[in-house]
Coordinates of C-alpha atoms in Angstrom, one line a residue:
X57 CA 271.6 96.7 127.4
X58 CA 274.4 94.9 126.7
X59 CA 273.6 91.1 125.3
X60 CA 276.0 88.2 124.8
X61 CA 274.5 86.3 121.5
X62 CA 275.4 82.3 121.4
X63 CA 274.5 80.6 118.3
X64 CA 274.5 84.8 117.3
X65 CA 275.8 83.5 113.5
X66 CA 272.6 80.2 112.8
X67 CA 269.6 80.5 111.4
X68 CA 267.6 81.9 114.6
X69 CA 270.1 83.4 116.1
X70 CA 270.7 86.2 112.9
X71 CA 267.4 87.2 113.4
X72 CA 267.7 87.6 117.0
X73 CA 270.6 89.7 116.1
X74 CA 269.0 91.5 113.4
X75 CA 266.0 92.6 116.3
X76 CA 268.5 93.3 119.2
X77 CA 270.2 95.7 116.8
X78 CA 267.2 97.2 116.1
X79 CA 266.2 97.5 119.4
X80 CA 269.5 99.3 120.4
X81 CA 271.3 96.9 121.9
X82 CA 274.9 96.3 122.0
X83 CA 275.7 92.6 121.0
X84 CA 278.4 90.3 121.5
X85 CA 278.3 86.9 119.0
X86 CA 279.7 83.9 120.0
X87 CA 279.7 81.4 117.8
X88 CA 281.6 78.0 116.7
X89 CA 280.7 78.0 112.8
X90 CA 281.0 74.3 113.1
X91 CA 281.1 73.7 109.4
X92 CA 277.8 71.3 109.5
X93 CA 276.0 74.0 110.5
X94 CA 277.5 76.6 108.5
X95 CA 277.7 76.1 104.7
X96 CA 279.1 78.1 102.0
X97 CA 280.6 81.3 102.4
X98 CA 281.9 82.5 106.2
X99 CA 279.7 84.1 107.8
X100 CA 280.8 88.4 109.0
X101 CA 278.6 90.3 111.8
X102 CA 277.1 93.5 111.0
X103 CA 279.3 96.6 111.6
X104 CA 279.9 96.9 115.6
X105 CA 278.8 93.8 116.2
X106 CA 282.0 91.8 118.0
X107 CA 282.1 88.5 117.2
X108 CA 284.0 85.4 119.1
X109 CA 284.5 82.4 117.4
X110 CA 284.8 79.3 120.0
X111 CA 283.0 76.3 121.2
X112 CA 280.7 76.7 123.9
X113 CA 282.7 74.2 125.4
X114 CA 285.4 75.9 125.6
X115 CA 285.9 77.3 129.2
X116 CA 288.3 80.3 129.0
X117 CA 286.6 80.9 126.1
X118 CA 283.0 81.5 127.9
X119 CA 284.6 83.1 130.6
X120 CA 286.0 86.0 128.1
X121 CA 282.9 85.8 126.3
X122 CA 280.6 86.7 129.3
X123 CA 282.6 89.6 130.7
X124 CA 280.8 92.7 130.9
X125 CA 277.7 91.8 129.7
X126 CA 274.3 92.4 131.2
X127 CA 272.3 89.1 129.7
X128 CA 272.8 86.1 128.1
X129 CA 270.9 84.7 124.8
X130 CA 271.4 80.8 124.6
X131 CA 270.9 79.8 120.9
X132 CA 273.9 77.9 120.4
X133 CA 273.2 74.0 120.5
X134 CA 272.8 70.7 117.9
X135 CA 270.1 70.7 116.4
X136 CA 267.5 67.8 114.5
X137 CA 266.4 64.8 116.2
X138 CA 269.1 62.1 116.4
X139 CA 268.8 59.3 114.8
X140 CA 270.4 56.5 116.3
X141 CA 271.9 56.1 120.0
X142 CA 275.8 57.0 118.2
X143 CA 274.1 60.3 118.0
X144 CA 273.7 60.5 121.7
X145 CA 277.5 61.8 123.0
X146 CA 277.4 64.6 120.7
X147 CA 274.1 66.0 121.8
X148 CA 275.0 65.6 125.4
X149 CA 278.1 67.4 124.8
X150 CA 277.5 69.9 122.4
X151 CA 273.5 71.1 124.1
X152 CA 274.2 69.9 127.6
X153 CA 278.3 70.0 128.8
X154 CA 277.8 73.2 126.9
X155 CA 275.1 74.9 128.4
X156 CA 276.5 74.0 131.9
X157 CA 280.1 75.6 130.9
X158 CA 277.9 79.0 130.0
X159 CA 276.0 78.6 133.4
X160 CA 279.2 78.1 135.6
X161 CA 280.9 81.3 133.8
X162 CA 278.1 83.6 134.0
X163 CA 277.9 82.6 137.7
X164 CA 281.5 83.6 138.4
X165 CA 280.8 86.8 136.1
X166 CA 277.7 87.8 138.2
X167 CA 275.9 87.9 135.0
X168 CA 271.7 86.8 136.4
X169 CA 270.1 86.8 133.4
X170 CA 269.5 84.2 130.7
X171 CA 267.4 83.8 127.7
X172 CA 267.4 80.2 126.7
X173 CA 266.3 78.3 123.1
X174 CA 264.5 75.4 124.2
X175 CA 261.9 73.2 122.4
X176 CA 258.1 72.2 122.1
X177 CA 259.8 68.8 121.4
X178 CA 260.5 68.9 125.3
X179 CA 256.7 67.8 125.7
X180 CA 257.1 64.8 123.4
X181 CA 253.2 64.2 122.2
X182 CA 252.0 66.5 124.3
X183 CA 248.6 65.8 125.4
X184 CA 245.6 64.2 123.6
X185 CA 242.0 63.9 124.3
X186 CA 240.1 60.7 125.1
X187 CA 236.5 60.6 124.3
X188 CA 236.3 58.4 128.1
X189 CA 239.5 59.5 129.6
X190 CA 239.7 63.2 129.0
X191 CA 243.1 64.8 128.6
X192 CA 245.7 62.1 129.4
X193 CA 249.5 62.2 127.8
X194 CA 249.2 59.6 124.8
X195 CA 251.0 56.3 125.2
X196 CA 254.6 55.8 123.1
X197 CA 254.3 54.7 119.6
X198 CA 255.1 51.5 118.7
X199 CA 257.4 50.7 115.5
X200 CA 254.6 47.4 114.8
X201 CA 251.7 49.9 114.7
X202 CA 253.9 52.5 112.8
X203 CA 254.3 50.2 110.3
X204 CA 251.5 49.1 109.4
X205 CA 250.5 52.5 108.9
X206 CA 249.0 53.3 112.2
X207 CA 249.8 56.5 113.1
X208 CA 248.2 58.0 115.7
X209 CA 249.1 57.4 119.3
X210 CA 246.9 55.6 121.8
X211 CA 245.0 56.7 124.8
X212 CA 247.4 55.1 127.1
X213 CA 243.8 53.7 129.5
X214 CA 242.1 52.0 126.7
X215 CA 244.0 52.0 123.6
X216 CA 241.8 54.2 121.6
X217 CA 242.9 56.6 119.1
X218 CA 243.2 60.4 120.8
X219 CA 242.1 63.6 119.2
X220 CA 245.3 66.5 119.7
X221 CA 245.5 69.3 121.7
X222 CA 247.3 72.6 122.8
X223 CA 249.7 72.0 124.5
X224 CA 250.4 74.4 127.6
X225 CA 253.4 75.3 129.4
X226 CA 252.4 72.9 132.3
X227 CA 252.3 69.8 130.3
X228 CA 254.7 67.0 130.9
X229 CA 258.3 66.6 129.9
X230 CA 258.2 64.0 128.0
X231 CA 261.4 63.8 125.5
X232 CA 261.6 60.9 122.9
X233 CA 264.8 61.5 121.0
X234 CA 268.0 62.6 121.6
X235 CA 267.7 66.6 120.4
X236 CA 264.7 67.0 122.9
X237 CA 266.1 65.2 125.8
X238 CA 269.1 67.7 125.7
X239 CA 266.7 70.3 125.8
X240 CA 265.2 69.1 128.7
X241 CA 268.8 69.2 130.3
X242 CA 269.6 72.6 129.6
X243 CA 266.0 73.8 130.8
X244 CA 266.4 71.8 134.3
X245 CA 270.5 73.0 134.4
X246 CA 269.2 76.5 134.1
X247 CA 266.5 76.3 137.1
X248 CA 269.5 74.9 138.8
X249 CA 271.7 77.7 137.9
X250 CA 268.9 80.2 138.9
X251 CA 267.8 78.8 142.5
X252 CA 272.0 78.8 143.2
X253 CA 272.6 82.7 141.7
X254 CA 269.4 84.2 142.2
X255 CA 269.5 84.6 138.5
X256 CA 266.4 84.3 136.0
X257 CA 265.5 81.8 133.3
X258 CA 263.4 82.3 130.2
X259 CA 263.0 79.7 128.7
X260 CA 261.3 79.6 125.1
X261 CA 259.6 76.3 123.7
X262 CA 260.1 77.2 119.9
X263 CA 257.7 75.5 117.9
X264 CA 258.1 74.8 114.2
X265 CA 260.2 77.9 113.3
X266 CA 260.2 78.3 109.5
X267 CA 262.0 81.6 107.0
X268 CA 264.2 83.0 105.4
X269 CA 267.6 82.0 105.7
X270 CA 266.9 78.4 106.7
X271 CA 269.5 75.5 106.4
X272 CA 269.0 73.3 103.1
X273 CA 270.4 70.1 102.8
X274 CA 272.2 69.9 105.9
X275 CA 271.4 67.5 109.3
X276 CA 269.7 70.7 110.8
X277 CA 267.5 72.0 108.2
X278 CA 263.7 71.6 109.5
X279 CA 261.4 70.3 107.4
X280 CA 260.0 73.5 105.4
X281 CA 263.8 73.3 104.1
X282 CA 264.1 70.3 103.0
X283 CA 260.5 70.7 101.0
X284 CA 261.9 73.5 99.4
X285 CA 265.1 71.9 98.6
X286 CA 263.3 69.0 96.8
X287 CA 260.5 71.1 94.8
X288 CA 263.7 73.8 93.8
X289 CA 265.6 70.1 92.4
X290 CA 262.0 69.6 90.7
X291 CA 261.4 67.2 92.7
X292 CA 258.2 66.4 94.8
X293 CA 258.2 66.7 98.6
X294 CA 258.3 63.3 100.3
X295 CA 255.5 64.0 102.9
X296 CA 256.0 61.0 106.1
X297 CA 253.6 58.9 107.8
X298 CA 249.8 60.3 105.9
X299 CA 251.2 63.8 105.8
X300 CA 248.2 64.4 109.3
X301 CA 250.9 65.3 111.5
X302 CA 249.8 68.4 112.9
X303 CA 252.6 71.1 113.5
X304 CA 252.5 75.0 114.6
X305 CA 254.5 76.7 112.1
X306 CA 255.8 79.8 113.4
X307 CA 257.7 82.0 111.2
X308 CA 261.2 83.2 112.6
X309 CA 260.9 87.3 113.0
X310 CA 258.3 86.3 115.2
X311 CA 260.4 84.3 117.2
X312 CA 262.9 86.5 117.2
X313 CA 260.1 89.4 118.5
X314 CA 259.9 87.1 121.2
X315 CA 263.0 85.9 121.8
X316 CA 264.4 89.5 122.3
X317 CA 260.9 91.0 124.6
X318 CA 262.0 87.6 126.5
X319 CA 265.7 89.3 126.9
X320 CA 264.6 92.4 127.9
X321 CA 261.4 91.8 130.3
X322 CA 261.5 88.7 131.5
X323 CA 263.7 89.7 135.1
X324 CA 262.0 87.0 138.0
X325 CA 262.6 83.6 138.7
X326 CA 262.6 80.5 136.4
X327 CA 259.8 80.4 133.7
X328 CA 258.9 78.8 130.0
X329 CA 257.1 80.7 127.4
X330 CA 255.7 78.3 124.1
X331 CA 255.9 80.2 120.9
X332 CA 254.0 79.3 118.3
X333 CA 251.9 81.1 116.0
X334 CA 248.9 79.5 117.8
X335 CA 247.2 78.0 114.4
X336 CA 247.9 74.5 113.9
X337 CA 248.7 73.1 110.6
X338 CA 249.5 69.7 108.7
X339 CA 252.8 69.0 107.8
X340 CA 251.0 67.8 103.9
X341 CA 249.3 71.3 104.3
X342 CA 252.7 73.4 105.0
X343 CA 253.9 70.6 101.8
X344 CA 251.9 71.0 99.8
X345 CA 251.8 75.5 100.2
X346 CA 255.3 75.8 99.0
X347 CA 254.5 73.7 95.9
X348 CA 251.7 75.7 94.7
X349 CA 254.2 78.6 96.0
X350 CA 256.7 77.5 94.0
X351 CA 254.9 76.4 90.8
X352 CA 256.4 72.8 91.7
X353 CA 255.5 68.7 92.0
X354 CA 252.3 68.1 94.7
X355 CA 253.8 66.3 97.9
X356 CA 253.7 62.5 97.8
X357 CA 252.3 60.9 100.7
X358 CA 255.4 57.6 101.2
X359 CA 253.9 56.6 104.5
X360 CA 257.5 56.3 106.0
X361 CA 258.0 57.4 109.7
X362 CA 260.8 58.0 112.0
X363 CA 260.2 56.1 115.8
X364 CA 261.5 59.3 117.3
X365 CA 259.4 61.6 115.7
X366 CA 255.8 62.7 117.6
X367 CA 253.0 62.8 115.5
X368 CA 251.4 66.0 117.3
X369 CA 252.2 68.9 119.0
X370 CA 251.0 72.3 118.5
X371 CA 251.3 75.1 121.5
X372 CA 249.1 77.5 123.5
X373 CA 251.2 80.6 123.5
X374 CA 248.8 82.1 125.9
X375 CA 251.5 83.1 128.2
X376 CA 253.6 84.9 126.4
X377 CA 251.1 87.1 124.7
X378 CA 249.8 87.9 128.2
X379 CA 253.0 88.5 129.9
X380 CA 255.7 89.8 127.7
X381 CA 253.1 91.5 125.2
X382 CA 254.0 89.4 122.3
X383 CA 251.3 88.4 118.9
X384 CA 252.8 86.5 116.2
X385 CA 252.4 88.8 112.7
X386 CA 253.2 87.1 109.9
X387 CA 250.4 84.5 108.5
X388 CA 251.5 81.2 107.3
X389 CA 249.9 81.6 103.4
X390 CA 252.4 84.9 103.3
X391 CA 255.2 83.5 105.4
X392 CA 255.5 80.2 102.8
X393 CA 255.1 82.5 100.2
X394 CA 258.4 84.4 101.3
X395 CA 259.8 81.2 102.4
X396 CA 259.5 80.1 99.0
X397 CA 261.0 83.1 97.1
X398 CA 263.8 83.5 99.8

């Protein structure tokens, strides 16, 4: 098949490349190299691999872009979580006016099938258990309890602390920062686009993707990248909150496995798939493997937080093992170890 790549030239989207490739597909990049993405040298495709460089945005652009191709894979966007409402416009525009400048082209085009990056964050904090209450969708947290070191959210019935869980495809949206709303937007501007075309929507929930080739020390590096960054300065990594958040770590060639079975099986109706490596982990733990892995400085627990940041949310990736055929391979002790060397 014939695949337009957006995003083709990030972190995510090279190793989507690197598996369609593989796979036998001919690949179209497109692909703005906004320069805060982007750092250090330019980036070239592989041989026969065309590449367009242009904002999303960019109408005639997308129109050109989508000609002749049998698929779409949507990685392009802004990524990280937003920090203040200034951030707001540019998330809108660059995620959302974006996405629905793609969507309008490949309607014109006839082109019916997308493969779209979305975002666990879409779920917010997911769903916690209540020793009396159950399952329930934990209550916001508040910046008084945050700072006075109480981090875990509340049963939103009676207030008491809630114990996390896997989070399924059918939980609520529930986006608290800017990043994840967007996502939200481009998933619900996609089912629109499909019900209108008859076209069809995958949309993958990436979880914590973590590997080589990761962003340091830019506004979209995750935070695997920015523990590495520290420990390689010989410094320690500055773990938030009590380092408890728990997080599903999933390394990116198993993404990309994913993203790219998405591509090529998913072909009915509107549907999400989580990804996630399925075993949960604590942001100290992840922390504190790439120090040993890198003979550096044990995290240090600062007890800082972010008020847009959730405190759990780890997936149940049941349906995409059971309907596109996909298992995560790489563990998380050997993944951080190749993290670490990368």
């Amino acid at each position: 098949m014939k695949f337009l790549l957006t995003g083709g030239a990030g972190f995510i989207g090279q190793h989507v490349l690197r598996r369609l490739l593989a796979r036998g597909h001919d690949v179209r990049v497109f692909d703005s190299l906004r320069p805060d993405v982007h750092t250090g040298a330019c980036w070239t495709p592989p041989a026969n691999v065309e590449l367009q460089i242009a904002d999303v945005r960019d109408a005639s652009a997308v129109a050109r872009a989508v000609q002749g191709v049998d698929g779409v894979l949507h990685m392009a966007a802004k990524v990280g979580l937003g920090v203040d409402v200034g951030d707001l416009p540019d998330y809108a525009s660059s995620n959302d006016v974006g996405t629905a400048v793609l969507l309008a082209a490949m309607a014109k085009a006839n082109v019916l099938r997308l493969t779209l990056a979305s975002s666990m964050v879409a779920y917010g904090e997911g769903i916690g258990l209540c020793r009396e209450h159950g399952a329930v969708t934990p209550g916001p947290r508040m910046e008084k309890a945050l700072a006075s070191g109480q981090f875990e959210p509340p049963c939103p019935h009676c207030g008491q602390p809630l114990s996390p869980a896997l989070v399924s495809e059918n939980a609520p949206l529930d986006p608290r920062n800017a990043y994840a709303s967007s996502k939200v937007v481009q998933e619900f501007y996609a089912a629109n686009w499909a019900r209108l075309t008859g076209g069809t929507v995958a949309a993958l929930r990436y979880h914590n993707v973590y590997g080589p080739g990761m962003p340091r020390d830019t506004p979209y590096a995750g935070v695997a990248a920015i523990f590495t960054s520290a420990l390689r300065r010989g410094d320690a990594p500055m773990v938030f909150e009590d380092g408890g958040q728990r997080r599903d770590f999933v390394h990116v060639r198993d993404v990309a496995a994913a993203t790219v079975l998405a591509a090529e099986k998913h072909d009915s109706g509107v549907r999400a798939f989580n990804v996630g490596s399925g075993t949960p982990r604590t942001v100290g733990e992840m922390a504190t493997a790439l120090a040993v892995s890198l003979h550096g400085r044990l995290p240090i627990i600062t007890g800082r937080y972010r008020l847009g940041d959730v405190r759990h949310i780890t997936a149940n990736s049941t349906r995409l093992k059971t309907e596109l055929g996909w298992r995560p391979e790489i563990e998380f002790s050997a993944g951080m170890a190749e993290l670490a060397a990368s």
